[in-house]
XYZ file of C-alpha atoms in Angstrom:
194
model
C 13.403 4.278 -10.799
C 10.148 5.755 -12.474
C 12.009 6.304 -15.309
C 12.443 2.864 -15.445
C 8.415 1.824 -14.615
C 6.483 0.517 -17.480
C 3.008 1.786 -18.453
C 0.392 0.583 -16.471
C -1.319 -1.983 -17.850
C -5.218 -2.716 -17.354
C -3.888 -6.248 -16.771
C -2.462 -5.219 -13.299
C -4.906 -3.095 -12.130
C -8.253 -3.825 -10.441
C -10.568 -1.231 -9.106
C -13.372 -1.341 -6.956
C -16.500 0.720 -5.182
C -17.868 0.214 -1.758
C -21.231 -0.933 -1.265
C -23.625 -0.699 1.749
C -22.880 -2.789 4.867
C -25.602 -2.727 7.951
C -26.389 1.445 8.353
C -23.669 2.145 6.441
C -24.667 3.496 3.211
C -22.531 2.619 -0.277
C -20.309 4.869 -2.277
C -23.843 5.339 -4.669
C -26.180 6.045 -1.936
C -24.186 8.503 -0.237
C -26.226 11.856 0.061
C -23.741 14.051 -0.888
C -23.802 12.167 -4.454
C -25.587 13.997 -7.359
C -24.695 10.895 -10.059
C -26.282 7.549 -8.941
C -25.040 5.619 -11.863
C -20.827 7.322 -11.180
C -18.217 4.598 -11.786
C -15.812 6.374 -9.390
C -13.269 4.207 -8.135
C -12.894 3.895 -3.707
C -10.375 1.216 -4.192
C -7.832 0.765 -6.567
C -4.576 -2.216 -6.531
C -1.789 -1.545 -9.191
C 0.993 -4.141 -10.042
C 4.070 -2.050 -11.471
C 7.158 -3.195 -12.683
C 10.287 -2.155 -13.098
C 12.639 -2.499 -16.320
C 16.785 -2.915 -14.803
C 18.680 -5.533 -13.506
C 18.259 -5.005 -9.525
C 14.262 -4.827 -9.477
C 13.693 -7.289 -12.917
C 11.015 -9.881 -11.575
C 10.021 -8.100 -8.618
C 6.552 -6.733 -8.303
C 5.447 -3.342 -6.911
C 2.026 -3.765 -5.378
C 0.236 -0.301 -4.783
C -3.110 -0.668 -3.387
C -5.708 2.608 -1.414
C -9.025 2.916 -0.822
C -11.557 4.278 1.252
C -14.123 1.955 3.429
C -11.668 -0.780 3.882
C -10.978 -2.570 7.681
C -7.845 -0.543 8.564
C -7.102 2.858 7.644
C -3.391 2.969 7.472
C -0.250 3.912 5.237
C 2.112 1.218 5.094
C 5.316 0.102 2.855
C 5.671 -4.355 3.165
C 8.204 -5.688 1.570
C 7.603 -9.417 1.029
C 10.570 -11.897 0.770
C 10.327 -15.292 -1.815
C 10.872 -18.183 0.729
C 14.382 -19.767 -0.222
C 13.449 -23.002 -2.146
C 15.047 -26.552 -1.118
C 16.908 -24.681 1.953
C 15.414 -27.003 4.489
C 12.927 -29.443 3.218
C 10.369 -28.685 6.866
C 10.335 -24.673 5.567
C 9.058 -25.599 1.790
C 5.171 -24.685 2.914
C 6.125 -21.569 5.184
C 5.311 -17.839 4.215
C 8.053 -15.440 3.436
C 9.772 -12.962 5.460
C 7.867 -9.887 5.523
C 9.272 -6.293 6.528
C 6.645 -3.884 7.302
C 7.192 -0.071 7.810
C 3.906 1.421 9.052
C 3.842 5.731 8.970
C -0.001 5.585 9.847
C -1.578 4.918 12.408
C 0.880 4.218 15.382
C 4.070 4.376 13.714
C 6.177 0.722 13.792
C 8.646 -1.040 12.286
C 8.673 -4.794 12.432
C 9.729 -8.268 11.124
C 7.132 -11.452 10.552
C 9.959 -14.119 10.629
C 9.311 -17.475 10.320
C 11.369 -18.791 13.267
C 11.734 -22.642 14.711
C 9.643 -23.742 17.949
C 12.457 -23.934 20.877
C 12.220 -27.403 21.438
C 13.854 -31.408 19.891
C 11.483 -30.990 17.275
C 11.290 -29.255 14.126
C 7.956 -26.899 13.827
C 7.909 -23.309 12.368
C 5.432 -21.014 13.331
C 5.944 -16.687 11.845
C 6.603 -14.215 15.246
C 6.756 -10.414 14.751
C 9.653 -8.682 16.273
C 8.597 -4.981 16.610
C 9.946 -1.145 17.203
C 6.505 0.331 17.994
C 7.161 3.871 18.291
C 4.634 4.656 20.955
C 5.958 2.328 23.282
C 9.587 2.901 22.886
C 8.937 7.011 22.839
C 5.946 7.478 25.027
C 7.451 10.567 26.548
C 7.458 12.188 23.416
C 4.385 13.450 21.421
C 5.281 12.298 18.046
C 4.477 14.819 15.096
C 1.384 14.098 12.897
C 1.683 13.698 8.885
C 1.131 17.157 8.429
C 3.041 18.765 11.430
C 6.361 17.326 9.725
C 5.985 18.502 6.184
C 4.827 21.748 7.365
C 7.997 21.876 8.926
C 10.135 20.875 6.454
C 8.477 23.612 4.027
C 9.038 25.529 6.830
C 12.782 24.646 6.891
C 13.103 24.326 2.850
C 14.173 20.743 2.542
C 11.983 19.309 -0.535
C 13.280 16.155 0.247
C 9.682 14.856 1.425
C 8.043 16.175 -1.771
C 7.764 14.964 -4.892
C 10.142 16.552 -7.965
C 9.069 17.822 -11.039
C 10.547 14.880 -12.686
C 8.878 12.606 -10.456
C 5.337 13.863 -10.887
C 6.162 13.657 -15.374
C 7.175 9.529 -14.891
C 4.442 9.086 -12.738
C 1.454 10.420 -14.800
C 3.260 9.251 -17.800
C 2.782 5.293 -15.993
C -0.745 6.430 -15.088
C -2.386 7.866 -17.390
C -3.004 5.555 -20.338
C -4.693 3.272 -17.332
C -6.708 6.165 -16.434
C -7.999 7.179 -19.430
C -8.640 3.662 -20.612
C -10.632 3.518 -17.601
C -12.933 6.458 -17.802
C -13.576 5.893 -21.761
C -14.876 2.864 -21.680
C -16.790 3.858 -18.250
C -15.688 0.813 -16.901
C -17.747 -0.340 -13.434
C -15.321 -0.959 -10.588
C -15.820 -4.227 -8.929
C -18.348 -3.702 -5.787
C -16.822 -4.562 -2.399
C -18.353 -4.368 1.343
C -17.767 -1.415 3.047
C -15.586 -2.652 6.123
C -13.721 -5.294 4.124
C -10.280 -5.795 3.336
């Protein structure tokens, strides 16, 4: 599917730097940093898109940064409310399926799902596998404990291929270098926000 990627364009891609909030000090004031003026980016959100016939249309929203509310690793896959379906759903969110690997490993639905009741509200409920509470008596692996093993066992399937890492930097790095020849200033956001 990478093959398939277009180049990432500077039109879907926004960057950003934390800046102070209460005690905590910004990305430039940290003490550890010798350049006060850097542009590095904390925060980047990428919009790719794929060229074939099952994935034309659909977006591919990659966004990581440091300083943000949560600190977690997450895959959501976002469904387009059905249009004209039933006339009381035409405001409602989409489905949303959310597969969270970090922290406290879930799986769960936001469904929009009708009030029991004569009449005819909506409101979204999550229906949930959290991990921890399904498997308390085991100790579930950290990130690092499983692809240790799997070296550990040779499978590579966790890794990315030698092909994968060529479409990926070929997607990348036009953006990239765009971005550091022009030195262009990442957008400031509050440390703590989303």
């Amino acid at each position: 599917m990478l093959k398939q990627c277009e180049h990432l364009s500077l039109d879907n891609l926004v960057t950003g730097q934390y800046t102070a909030r209460g005690s905590h000090p910004g990305y430039l004031e940290e003490p550890s940093l010798e350049n006060k003026e850097s542009t590095t980016e904390t925060f980047a959100c990428a919009v790719l898109k794929v060229h074939n016939p099952r994935w034309h249309g659909v977006p591919f929203v990659l966004k990581a940064g440091k300083g943000l509310t949560d600190r977690k690793a997450e895959v959501r896959v976002q469904f387009h409310a059905v249009p004209g379906a039933v006339s009381a759903l035409m405001g409602c969110a989409g489905n949303e399926l959310v597969v969270r690997l970090q922290p406290e490993e879930a799986i769960y639905w936001k469904v929009m799902n009708k009030v029991p009741g004569l009449g005819f509200q909506v409101q979204q409920i999550r229906m949930d596998l959290l991990y921890s509470s399904k498997f308390h008596e085991k100790k579930l692996p950290e990130a690092y404990e499983r692809l240790l093993l799997e070296v550990l066992a040779g499978n590579q399937g966790n890794f990315v291929s030698a092909d994968e890492l060529v479409a990926s930097w070929r997607i990348f790095t036009p953006a990239l270098h765009w971005l550091e020849e022009k030195a262009v200033k990442p957008k400031p956001y509050v440390f703590g926000s989303r």
